[in-house]
Amino acid sequence: MKVLSVASECVPLVKTGGLADVVGALPSALAAEGVQMKVLLPGYPAVMDSISNTREVLHDPNLFGGSARLLECHAAGLDLLVLDAPHLYYRPGTIYLQPDGRDWPDNPERFAALSWIGARIGAGALEDWQPDVIHMHDWQAGLCPVYLDDMIAPGMRRPGTVMSVHNIAFQGLAPMSRQVALRLPADGAHPDGYEYYGQINALKAGLMQADRLTTVSPTYARELMRPEFGMGLEGVLQRRSDALTGILNGIDTGVWNPMDDPFVHTHYGAPEDKGPNKDALRAEFGLPEASGPLCIVVSRLTEQKGLDLLLAALPALLQRGGQLALLGTGSAAVENEWREAAARNSGLSVHIGYDEAKAHRMMAGADAILVPSRFEPCGLTQLYALRYGTVPVVALTGGLADTVIPASPAALNAGVATGIQVYPLSADSLAVSLGDLVRLFEDEPTWQKIRRNAMDQQVGWDRAAKAYAALFTELVTDAA
Ligand code: ADP
């Protein structure tokens, strides 16, 4: 089976968010399932500088205002199709933003071009490779199925299309006056097509027109159909609910491996052996010895992450001998709140900054991780924590709900619990959960069992790869 992945970012070449991790991880995980996946990426400077031995497989003299070449190559273990269109992608700044921090004004055209070339490949433009399925990621690839359906004439083979939502907050809006410039068929400019209240909405276009839709966890798939989470597209997702599935992301279990982690003080394969890492973590954060659980937060400091609720609930942990080490960055106001709280509490230590190595040491040294997010499509830190035998205390939302088995009496009796879920999410219920955490921590045999269960969870990409492969196969079989 041949699959073309169309995306605006891909680890390790270019990353601004979790989307890049999924796009970069899936090809090798899917290879084990018999899927050959090629990734179509824009030729940003970072991408162009990392590729060599390229072969031109397509030339387009007028791709949205300039000439473009499609270059096939192999880099970082990936089969790539790089869209070398300097007028669109070879620029300073970040991949979406100008150096002054504003969106590039031609972002709609830049990613329409990516989608256009994805559609051309799907319609058979390459001499020796036509995909069976096109896998499109987020709004940047959303117009692909619109172009594809326009390009496929009767009798031509049309690949199946799958649209994946990683972040519904970004939808690729453009004024309807750009319809011709974006090469959009006039007959799609209505609420059942790509129009959203008088504007062009690239994500909506993909959600309306792709054969199948996915998002990054089963719970988030259900949540997206509700107004609190759907960001205005809940109605579209309700309509397409039969086509929508949630497939949990995995993590790179080679990079996140407590038995072989270069950042970690003492390697371990069982939670009982975390002790030296806990001492090292306390020393690194300047925390004293204490009787209660050593908790961590590794997070962006934004409204989404619910850390204002944690700040309010924190006495419930600190007064029972617990501690918190926090690593994060965000708005100056939130950073200052946490700094000030740390100055008042000896059991709280705060590091403001982004520090990958420290994040690894925190996972290894902590007893528990706190993730009280208001929404969380999948979430990664709770998955790292499970792998490191660090008990997750999470909000009952999105991927957090799907990856943590709460320590209810029934789950404790059955011996399957891996963490604690907070519901409903409020400062008060979080305080109750922090009290539960301290009690569980003091019950040594139960605590050890929960930590062992956590470490036994399968958090790699294998399961996701099987689910995507099954979805692709189903599509191809349906089409046959
Ligand atoms: P989101 O994508 O919403 O930020 P996720 O949990 O899906 O949330 O992914 C966050 C990723 O960023 C994780 O890999 C986490 O370890 C990392 N991260 C977030 N903040 C920091 C930080 N301050 N230092 C190091 N890593 C961080």
Short mmCIF file of C-alpha atoms and ligand atoms in Angstrom, two decimals:
data_model
loop_
_atom_site.label_atom_id
_atom_site.label_comp_id
_atom_site.label_asym_id
_atom_site.label_seq_id
_atom_site.Cartn_x
_atom_site.Cartn_y
_atom_site.Cartn_z
CA MET A 1 0.00 0.00 0.00
CA LYS A 2 1.32 3.44 -0.94
CA VAL A 3 0.39 6.48 1.12
CA LEU A 4 1.25 10.13 0.58
CA SER A 5 1.42 12.16 3.79
CA VAL A 6 0.87 15.91 3.19
CA ALA A 7 2.07 18.10 6.04
CA SER A 8 3.58 21.49 6.84
CA GLU A 9 6.05 20.10 9.41
CA CYS A 10 7.86 16.86 10.14
CA VAL A 11 10.34 15.79 12.84
CA PRO A 12 13.36 15.96 12.73
CA LEU A 13 13.44 18.46 9.84
CA VAL A 14 10.99 21.14 10.95
CA LYS A 15 8.78 21.36 14.04
CA THR A 16 6.56 23.85 15.82
CA GLY A 17 4.14 21.42 17.49
CA GLY A 18 2.96 17.84 18.09
CA LEU A 19 1.83 17.51 14.46
CA ALA A 20 5.48 17.28 13.44
CA ASP A 21 6.06 14.36 15.81
CA VAL A 22 3.20 12.36 14.33
CA VAL A 23 4.21 13.07 10.72
CA GLY A 24 7.83 12.11 11.44
CA ALA A 25 7.04 8.97 13.43
CA LEU A 26 4.36 7.36 11.27
CA PRO A 27 6.41 6.36 8.18
CA SER A 28 8.75 3.98 10.01
CA ALA A 29 5.98 2.66 12.28
CA LEU A 30 3.78 2.04 9.21
CA ALA A 31 6.56 0.32 7.29
CA ALA A 32 6.15 -2.58 9.73
CA GLU A 33 2.50 -2.78 8.61
CA GLY A 34 3.39 -3.01 4.93
CA VAL A 35 2.65 0.68 4.18
CA GLN A 36 5.08 2.70 2.11
CA MET A 37 4.61 6.32 3.17
CA LYS A 38 6.17 9.32 1.44
CA VAL A 39 5.98 12.72 3.10
CA LEU A 40 5.29 15.84 1.02
CA LEU A 41 6.84 18.87 2.75
CA PRO A 42 7.40 22.52 1.80
CA GLY A 43 11.02 23.41 0.97
CA TYR A 44 11.66 25.81 3.85
CA PRO A 45 15.33 26.75 4.37
CA ALA A 46 15.61 24.18 7.21
CA VAL A 47 14.34 21.44 4.92
CA MET A 48 16.36 22.47 1.84
CA ASP A 49 19.52 22.58 3.97
CA SER A 50 18.99 19.01 5.24
CA ILE A 51 18.49 17.24 1.92
CA SER A 52 20.94 16.02 -0.71
CA ASN A 53 21.00 13.57 -3.63
CA THR A 54 17.65 14.82 -4.83
CA ARG A 55 15.84 13.84 -8.04
CA GLU A 56 13.42 16.22 -9.74
CA VAL A 57 10.18 14.34 -10.32
CA LEU A 58 7.85 17.20 -11.26
CA HIS A 59 8.19 20.74 -12.54
CA ASP A 60 5.47 23.37 -12.30
CA PRO A 61 6.24 26.65 -14.11
CA ASN A 62 3.43 28.55 -12.33
CA LEU A 63 2.67 27.35 -8.85
CA PHE A 64 0.80 30.21 -7.18
CA GLY A 65 3.10 32.93 -8.52
CA GLY A 66 6.41 31.29 -9.34
CA SER A 67 8.04 28.18 -10.65
CA ALA A 68 8.44 25.11 -8.49
CA ARG A 69 10.19 21.76 -8.53
CA LEU A 70 9.23 18.64 -6.64
CA LEU A 71 12.34 16.89 -5.34
CA GLU A 72 12.38 13.27 -4.29
CA CYS A 73 14.98 12.30 -1.70
CA HIS A 74 15.72 10.27 1.39
CA ALA A 75 16.65 12.14 4.57
CA ALA A 76 16.53 11.41 8.31
CA GLY A 77 15.17 7.95 7.58
CA LEU A 78 12.20 9.36 5.65
CA ASP A 79 11.13 9.14 2.00
CA LEU A 80 10.48 12.77 1.17
CA LEU A 81 8.91 14.75 -1.64
CA VAL A 82 10.11 18.31 -1.06
CA LEU A 83 8.29 21.16 -2.76
CA ASP A 84 11.05 23.54 -3.76
CA ALA A 85 9.16 26.77 -4.41
CA PRO A 86 11.44 29.58 -3.20
CA HIS A 87 8.82 32.29 -3.80
CA LEU A 88 6.60 30.57 -1.21
CA TYR A 89 8.86 28.89 1.31
CA TYR A 90 12.46 30.08 1.19
CA ARG A 91 12.13 32.89 3.74
CA PRO A 92 13.42 34.06 7.11
CA GLY A 93 11.20 33.96 10.20
CA THR A 94 9.41 30.82 11.33
CA ILE A 95 7.49 28.62 8.96
CA TYR A 96 4.19 30.40 9.63
CA LEU A 97 5.31 33.81 10.89
CA GLN A 98 7.26 36.78 9.58
CA PRO A 99 10.27 37.93 11.60
CA ASP A 100 7.99 40.51 13.31
CA GLY A 101 5.74 37.70 14.61
CA ARG A 102 2.75 38.27 12.32
CA ASP A 103 1.38 35.58 9.97
CA TRP A 104 2.82 35.65 6.45
CA PRO A 105 0.03 37.41 4.52
CA ASP A 106 0.17 34.79 1.77
CA ASN A 107 -0.14 31.78 4.12
CA PRO A 108 -3.38 30.74 2.36
CA GLU A 109 -1.52 30.57 -0.99
CA ARG A 110 1.60 28.96 0.52
CA PHE A 111 -0.35 26.00 1.84
CA ALA A 112 -2.84 25.92 -1.01
CA ALA A 113 0.25 25.26 -3.16
CA LEU A 114 1.25 22.35 -0.92
CA SER A 115 -2.28 20.95 -1.13
CA TRP A 116 -2.36 21.48 -4.90
CA ILE A 117 0.81 19.49 -5.43
CA GLY A 118 -0.49 16.80 -3.05
CA ALA A 119 -3.60 16.55 -5.19
CA ARG A 120 -1.56 16.39 -8.41
CA ILE A 121 0.51 13.52 -7.00
CA GLY A 122 -2.74 11.85 -5.96
CA ALA A 123 -4.13 12.30 -9.47
CA GLY A 124 -1.14 10.47 -10.95
CA ALA A 125 1.28 13.29 -11.91
CA LEU A 126 4.39 11.30 -11.00
CA GLU A 127 5.68 8.86 -13.56
CA ASP A 128 6.39 5.97 -11.21
CA TRP A 129 4.41 6.50 -8.01
CA GLN A 130 0.72 7.09 -7.36
CA PRO A 131 -0.56 6.79 -3.81
CA ASP A 132 -3.49 4.59 -2.84
CA VAL A 133 -4.31 7.01 -0.03
CA ILE A 134 -3.50 10.66 0.74
CA HIS A 135 -3.12 11.40 4.46
CA MET A 136 -3.59 15.14 5.09
CA HIS A 137 -2.62 16.91 8.28
CA ASP A 138 -4.36 20.02 9.66
CA TRP A 139 -5.56 23.06 7.70
CA GLN A 140 -2.35 23.37 5.71
CA ALA A 141 -3.39 20.26 3.75
CA GLY A 142 -7.14 20.85 3.99
CA LEU A 143 -7.71 21.99 0.40
CA CYS A 144 -6.11 18.84 -1.01
CA PRO A 145 -9.32 16.78 -1.38
CA VAL A 146 -11.10 19.77 -3.00
CA TYR A 147 -8.37 20.05 -5.66
CA LEU A 148 -8.17 16.28 -6.03
CA ASP A 149 -11.86 15.85 -6.74
CA ASP A 150 -11.60 18.67 -9.27
CA MET A 151 -8.64 17.02 -11.03
CA ILE A 152 -10.05 13.50 -11.22
CA ALA A 153 -11.89 12.98 -14.49
CA PRO A 154 -14.23 10.02 -15.02
CA GLY A 155 -12.26 6.81 -15.44
CA MET A 156 -9.20 8.09 -13.55
CA ARG A 157 -8.07 6.32 -10.39
CA ARG A 158 -8.81 8.41 -7.29
CA PRO A 159 -6.86 7.65 -4.12
CA GLY A 160 -8.70 7.56 -0.80
CA THR A 161 -8.33 10.62 1.44
CA VAL A 162 -7.85 10.86 5.20
CA MET A 163 -7.85 14.19 7.04
CA SER A 164 -6.24 14.29 10.51
CA VAL A 165 -6.92 17.07 13.01
CA HIS A 166 -4.10 17.82 15.43
CA ASN A 167 -5.16 21.33 16.42
CA ILE A 168 -8.64 22.55 15.55
CA ALA A 169 -7.84 26.07 16.77
CA PHE A 170 -6.06 26.80 13.48
CA GLN A 171 -8.39 26.59 10.48
CA GLY A 172 -6.69 28.48 7.62
CA LEU A 173 -9.24 31.23 7.07
CA ALA A 174 -9.03 33.47 4.00
CA PRO A 175 -11.42 36.08 2.54
CA MET A 176 -13.76 34.72 -0.14
CA SER A 177 -12.21 37.29 -2.52
CA ARG A 178 -9.14 34.98 -2.71
CA GLN A 179 -11.23 32.12 -4.17
CA VAL A 180 -9.88 32.49 -7.70
CA ALA A 181 -6.30 33.12 -6.53
CA LEU A 182 -6.56 29.93 -4.46
CA ARG A 183 -7.88 28.03 -7.50
CA LEU A 184 -10.97 26.90 -5.66
CA PRO A 185 -13.91 25.65 -7.71
CA ALA A 186 -16.76 28.16 -7.55
CA ASP A 187 -19.32 25.41 -6.91
CA GLY A 188 -17.80 24.68 -3.48
CA ALA A 189 -18.39 28.17 -2.11
CA HIS A 190 -21.36 27.33 0.11
CA PRO A 191 -21.88 26.12 3.68
CA ASP A 192 -21.76 22.46 2.59
CA GLY A 193 -18.40 23.11 0.92
CA TYR A 194 -15.40 25.18 1.95
CA GLU A 195 -17.31 28.31 2.96
CA TYR A 196 -17.48 29.27 6.62
CA TYR A 197 -19.69 32.31 7.28
CA GLY A 198 -18.59 34.05 4.10
CA GLN A 199 -14.92 33.07 4.34
CA ILE A 200 -12.80 30.27 2.95
CA ASN A 201 -11.94 27.74 5.68
CA ALA A 202 -9.27 25.25 4.59
CA LEU A 203 -9.75 22.90 7.54
CA LYS A 204 -13.49 22.81 7.01
CA ALA A 205 -12.91 22.01 3.33
CA GLY A 206 -10.84 18.98 4.31
CA LEU A 207 -13.32 17.90 6.98
CA MET A 208 -16.24 18.12 4.54
CA GLN A 209 -14.57 16.44 1.62
CA ALA A 210 -12.09 13.81 2.88
CA ASP A 211 -13.29 10.21 2.89
CA ARG A 212 -12.25 9.61 6.51
CA LEU A 213 -11.37 11.89 9.41
CA THR A 214 -9.14 11.21 12.38
CA THR A 215 -7.97 13.02 15.44
CA VAL A 216 -5.38 12.15 18.06
CA SER A 217 -7.48 10.41 20.71
CA PRO A 218 -10.91 8.74 20.90
CA THR A 219 -12.15 11.07 23.65
CA TYR A 220 -11.05 14.19 21.74
CA ALA A 221 -12.89 12.82 18.69
CA ARG A 222 -16.11 12.83 20.74
CA GLU A 223 -15.31 16.17 22.38
CA LEU A 224 -14.80 17.87 18.99
CA MET A 225 -18.51 17.42 18.30
CA ARG A 226 -19.32 19.69 21.26
CA PRO A 227 -19.30 23.50 21.14
CA GLU A 228 -16.82 23.80 24.05
CA PHE A 229 -14.17 22.01 22.00
CA GLY A 230 -15.13 22.22 18.32
CA MET A 231 -14.07 25.88 17.82
CA GLY A 232 -17.03 26.49 15.52
CA LEU A 233 -16.58 23.28 13.50
CA GLU A 234 -18.58 21.05 15.90
CA GLY A 235 -21.51 20.98 13.46
CA VAL A 236 -19.26 19.80 10.63
CA LEU A 237 -17.85 17.05 12.84
CA GLN A 238 -21.31 16.01 13.98
CA ARG A 239 -22.33 15.65 10.34
CA ARG A 240 -19.26 13.60 9.59
CA SER A 241 -19.30 11.59 12.81
CA ASP A 242 -19.56 8.28 10.93
CA ALA A 243 -16.27 9.06 9.19
CA LEU A 244 -14.43 10.23 12.34
CA THR A 245 -12.16 8.09 14.51
CA GLY A 246 -9.70 8.89 17.28
CA ILE A 247 -6.27 7.27 17.09
CA LEU A 248 -4.00 7.91 20.05
CA ASN A 249 -0.52 9.25 19.36
CA GLY A 250 2.45 7.28 20.59
CA ILE A 251 5.84 8.47 21.85
CA ASP A 252 9.34 7.63 20.69
CA THR A 253 10.20 4.87 23.16
CA GLY A 254 13.83 4.99 22.02
CA VAL A 255 14.25 8.63 23.03
CA TRP A 256 12.11 8.20 26.17
CA ASN A 257 13.58 5.09 27.74
CA PRO A 258 14.46 5.05 31.45
CA MET A 259 16.87 2.15 30.90
CA ASP A 260 18.95 4.05 28.38
CA ASP A 261 18.30 7.79 28.74
CA PRO A 262 21.49 9.84 28.32
CA PHE A 263 20.05 12.75 30.34
CA VAL A 264 19.15 10.65 33.37
CA HIS A 265 21.31 10.23 36.50
CA THR A 266 20.67 6.50 37.13
CA HIS A 267 19.10 4.16 34.58
CA TYR A 268 16.33 1.86 35.81
CA GLY A 269 13.88 -0.76 34.63
CA ALA A 270 11.63 -0.92 37.72
CA PRO A 271 10.01 1.92 39.68
CA GLU A 272 11.63 0.81 42.97
CA ASP A 273 14.96 1.88 41.47
CA LYS A 274 14.02 5.50 40.79
CA GLY A 275 15.38 6.64 44.20
CA PRO A 276 18.73 8.14 43.12
CA ASN A 277 16.96 10.13 40.39
CA LYS A 278 14.54 11.53 42.95
CA ASP A 279 17.44 12.70 45.14
CA ALA A 280 19.15 14.21 42.09
CA LEU A 281 15.96 16.00 41.04
CA ARG A 282 15.44 17.49 44.52
CA ALA A 283 19.04 18.71 44.44
CA GLU A 284 18.63 20.17 40.92
CA PHE A 285 15.52 22.10 42.01
CA GLY A 286 16.87 23.02 45.47
CA LEU A 287 14.05 21.19 47.26
CA PRO A 288 14.62 19.78 50.76
CA GLU A 289 13.89 16.21 51.89
CA ALA A 290 10.15 15.72 52.44
CA SER A 291 7.74 12.97 53.45
CA GLY A 292 5.20 13.35 50.63
CA PRO A 293 5.25 12.75 46.87
CA LEU A 294 7.60 14.77 44.67
CA CYS A 295 5.38 16.03 41.81
CA ILE A 296 6.32 17.68 38.53
CA VAL A 297 4.76 19.84 35.84
CA VAL A 298 6.41 20.13 32.38
CA SER A 299 4.24 22.40 30.31
CA ARG A 300 3.56 25.48 28.30
CA LEU A 301 2.12 27.99 30.77
CA THR A 302 -1.13 28.79 29.00
CA GLU A 303 -4.82 28.91 29.87
CA GLN A 304 -5.29 25.50 28.18
CA LYS A 305 -3.05 23.77 30.69
CA GLY A 306 -5.17 24.66 33.76
CA LEU A 307 -2.18 25.59 35.91
CA ASP A 308 -4.07 28.51 37.48
CA LEU A 309 -6.30 25.83 39.05
CA LEU A 310 -3.23 23.98 40.26
CA LEU A 311 -1.83 27.11 41.86
CA ALA A 312 -5.08 27.48 43.81
CA ALA A 313 -5.13 23.79 44.81
CA LEU A 314 -1.45 23.54 45.68
CA PRO A 315 -1.80 23.91 49.49
CA ALA A 316 -3.59 20.53 49.49
CA LEU A 317 -0.30 18.99 48.32
CA LEU A 318 2.25 21.13 50.15
CA GLN A 319 0.48 20.97 53.53
CA ARG A 320 0.61 17.17 53.41
CA GLY A 321 4.36 17.03 52.85
CA GLY A 322 4.21 16.90 49.05
CA GLN A 323 6.40 18.99 46.76
CA LEU A 324 6.23 20.39 43.23
CA ALA A 325 8.98 21.07 40.70
CA LEU A 326 7.65 23.02 37.70
CA LEU A 327 9.33 23.56 34.32
CA GLY A 328 7.57 25.78 31.80
CA THR A 329 7.36 28.91 29.72
CA GLY A 330 4.45 31.12 28.78
CA SER A 331 3.18 34.61 29.29
CA ALA A 332 5.24 36.85 31.56
CA ALA A 333 2.26 37.30 33.91
CA VAL A 334 1.81 33.55 34.48
CA GLU A 335 5.54 32.99 34.82
CA ASN A 336 5.67 35.70 37.51
CA GLU A 337 2.75 34.20 39.42
CA TRP A 338 4.59 30.92 39.67
CA ARG A 339 7.88 32.58 40.59
CA GLU A 340 6.16 34.50 43.38
CA ALA A 341 4.43 31.36 44.65
CA ALA A 342 7.80 29.58 44.75
CA ALA A 343 9.26 32.43 46.81
CA ARG A 344 6.48 31.90 49.39
CA ASN A 345 6.60 28.06 49.53
CA SER A 346 9.66 25.96 50.31
CA GLY A 347 7.98 22.90 48.78
CA LEU A 348 7.62 24.55 45.36
CA SER A 349 10.48 25.17 42.96
CA VAL A 350 10.01 26.76 39.54
CA HIS A 351 12.28 26.81 36.50
CA ILE A 352 11.12 29.11 33.73
CA GLY A 353 12.44 28.01 30.35
CA TYR A 354 12.33 25.23 27.76
CA ASP A 355 14.80 22.48 28.66
CA GLU A 356 14.51 19.07 27.04
CA ALA A 357 17.25 17.43 29.18
CA LYS A 358 15.67 18.69 32.39
CA ALA A 359 12.28 17.34 31.26
CA HIS A 360 13.87 13.86 30.98
CA ARG A 361 15.43 14.10 34.45
CA MET A 362 12.11 15.26 35.91
CA MET A 363 10.27 12.26 34.45
CA ALA A 364 12.90 9.95 35.93
CA GLY A 365 13.04 11.54 39.39
CA ALA A 366 9.41 12.35 40.15
CA ASP A 367 6.76 10.34 41.97
CA ALA A 368 3.87 11.97 40.08
CA ILE A 369 3.14 14.36 37.22
CA LEU A 370 0.24 16.84 37.33
CA VAL A 371 -1.62 17.58 34.06
CA PRO A 372 -4.84 19.52 34.83
CA SER A 373 -5.49 20.63 31.21
CA ARG A 374 -8.82 22.20 30.26
CA PHE A 375 -8.50 20.38 26.94
CA GLU A 376 -5.77 18.12 25.62
CA PRO A 377 -6.14 16.50 22.18
CA CYS A 378 -3.67 13.73 23.08
CA GLY A 379 -0.97 15.00 25.44
CA LEU A 380 2.54 13.66 25.58
CA THR A 381 3.85 14.33 29.08
CA GLN A 382 1.49 11.81 30.70
CA LEU A 383 2.77 9.19 28.23
CA TYR A 384 6.42 9.93 29.07
CA ALA A 385 5.46 9.77 32.75
CA LEU A 386 3.82 6.34 32.41
CA ARG A 387 6.97 5.01 30.74
CA TYR A 388 9.12 6.39 33.57
CA GLY A 389 6.91 5.00 36.39
CA THR A 390 5.79 8.51 37.34
CA VAL A 391 2.12 8.46 38.28
CA PRO A 392 -0.06 10.83 36.19
CA VAL A 393 -2.72 12.98 37.88
CA VAL A 394 -4.76 14.20 34.90
CA ALA A 395 -7.95 15.99 33.94
CA LEU A 396 -10.64 13.76 32.43
CA THR A 397 -10.34 15.17 28.93
CA GLY A 398 -9.03 14.21 25.48
CA GLY A 399 -6.06 11.87 25.36
CA LEU A 400 -5.53 12.25 29.10
CA ALA A 401 -8.80 10.38 29.65
CA ASP A 402 -7.78 7.65 27.21
CA THR A 403 -4.31 6.93 28.56
CA VAL A 404 -4.69 6.90 32.36
CA ILE A 405 -6.65 4.24 34.26
CA PRO A 406 -7.92 6.01 37.38
CA ALA A 407 -7.31 4.53 40.82
CA SER A 408 -10.98 3.89 41.57
CA PRO A 409 -11.73 1.21 44.17
CA ALA A 410 -12.67 -1.18 41.34
CA ALA A 411 -9.47 -0.52 39.36
CA LEU A 412 -7.38 -0.85 42.53
CA ASN A 413 -9.10 -4.15 43.33
CA ALA A 414 -8.48 -5.39 39.82
CA GLY A 415 -4.87 -4.21 40.08
CA VAL A 416 -4.98 -2.19 36.84
CA ALA A 417 -4.85 1.47 37.97
CA THR A 418 -2.10 3.67 36.51
CA GLY A 419 -2.95 7.14 37.88
CA ILE A 420 -5.57 9.59 39.10
CA GLN A 421 -8.24 11.43 37.10
CA VAL A 422 -9.64 14.78 38.20
CA TYR A 423 -13.33 15.35 37.47
CA PRO A 424 -14.95 17.80 37.18
CA LEU A 425 -11.94 20.03 36.66
CA SER A 426 -11.86 22.77 39.31
CA ALA A 427 -9.44 23.97 41.97
CA ASP A 428 -11.54 22.22 44.62
CA SER A 429 -11.66 18.83 42.92
CA LEU A 430 -7.98 19.11 42.07
CA ALA A 431 -7.29 19.67 45.78
CA VAL A 432 -9.30 16.52 46.59
CA SER A 433 -7.27 14.57 43.99
CA LEU A 434 -3.99 15.85 45.43
CA GLY A 435 -5.16 14.54 48.82
CA ASP A 436 -5.93 11.17 47.17
CA LEU A 437 -2.46 11.21 45.67
CA VAL A 438 -0.79 11.67 49.05
CA ARG A 439 -2.89 8.85 50.55
CA LEU A 440 -2.01 6.47 47.71
CA PHE A 441 1.65 7.43 48.00
CA GLU A 442 1.61 6.55 51.70
CA ASP A 443 0.14 3.10 50.94
CA GLU A 444 3.44 1.63 49.79
CA PRO A 445 2.29 -1.70 48.21
CA THR A 446 -0.56 -0.03 46.30
CA TRP A 447 1.73 2.79 45.15
CA GLN A 448 4.33 0.35 43.85
CA LYS A 449 1.64 -1.60 42.00
CA ILE A 450 0.32 1.58 40.32
CA ARG A 451 3.83 2.56 39.25
CA ARG A 452 4.55 -0.90 37.85
CA ASN A 453 1.24 -0.84 35.94
CA ALA A 454 2.21 2.57 34.56
CA MET A 455 5.53 1.27 33.28
CA ASP A 456 3.79 -1.75 31.70
CA GLN A 457 1.55 0.43 29.46
CA GLN A 458 2.21 0.28 25.72
CA VAL A 459 2.92 3.89 24.75
CA GLY A 460 4.94 3.48 21.53
CA TRP A 461 3.75 3.98 17.97
CA ASP A 462 2.93 0.33 17.19
CA ARG A 463 -0.72 0.53 18.18
CA ALA A 464 -1.32 3.80 16.29
CA ALA A 465 0.45 2.42 13.20
CA LYS A 466 -1.84 -0.63 13.21
CA ALA A 467 -4.91 1.60 13.54
CA TYR A 468 -3.85 3.92 10.66
CA ALA A 469 -2.91 0.93 8.50
CA ALA A 470 -6.34 -0.64 9.15
CA LEU A 471 -8.04 2.64 8.22
CA PHE A 472 -6.03 2.97 4.98
CA THR A 473 -6.73 -0.66 4.07
CA GLU A 474 -10.46 -0.22 4.71
CA LEU A 475 -10.52 2.80 2.39
CA VAL A 476 -8.71 1.02 -0.41
CA THR A 477 -10.90 -2.05 -0.02
CA ASP A 478 -14.06 0.11 -0.08
CA ALA A 479 -12.88 1.79 -3.28
CA ALA A 480 -12.09 -1.53 -5.04
P1 ADP B 1 1.28 20.78 23.77
O1 ADP B 1 1.59 20.24 22.39
O2 ADP B 1 -0.12 21.31 23.94
O3 ADP B 1 2.31 21.74 24.30
P2 ADP B 1 1.86 18.06 24.66
O4 ADP B 1 1.80 17.41 26.00
O5 ADP B 1 1.17 17.35 23.54
O6 ADP B 1 1.31 19.55 24.82
O7 ADP B 1 3.38 18.25 24.21
C1 ADP B 1 4.24 19.11 24.92
C2 ADP B 1 5.66 18.71 24.61
O8 ADP B 1 6.53 19.80 24.89
C3 ADP B 1 6.17 17.57 25.45
O9 ADP B 1 7.14 16.87 24.71
C4 ADP B 1 6.80 18.28 26.65
O10 ADP B 1 7.77 17.50 27.29
C5 ADP B 1 7.42 19.45 25.95
N1 ADP B 1 7.57 20.63 26.80
C6 ADP B 1 6.63 21.56 27.10
N2 ADP B 1 7.16 22.54 27.85
C7 ADP B 1 8.45 22.23 28.02
C8 ADP B 1 9.55 22.86 28.70
N3 ADP B 1 9.38 24.01 29.34
N4 ADP B 1 10.76 22.27 28.66
C9 ADP B 1 10.93 21.09 28.01
N5 ADP B 1 9.95 20.45 27.36
C10 ADP B 1 8.73 21.01 27.36
#
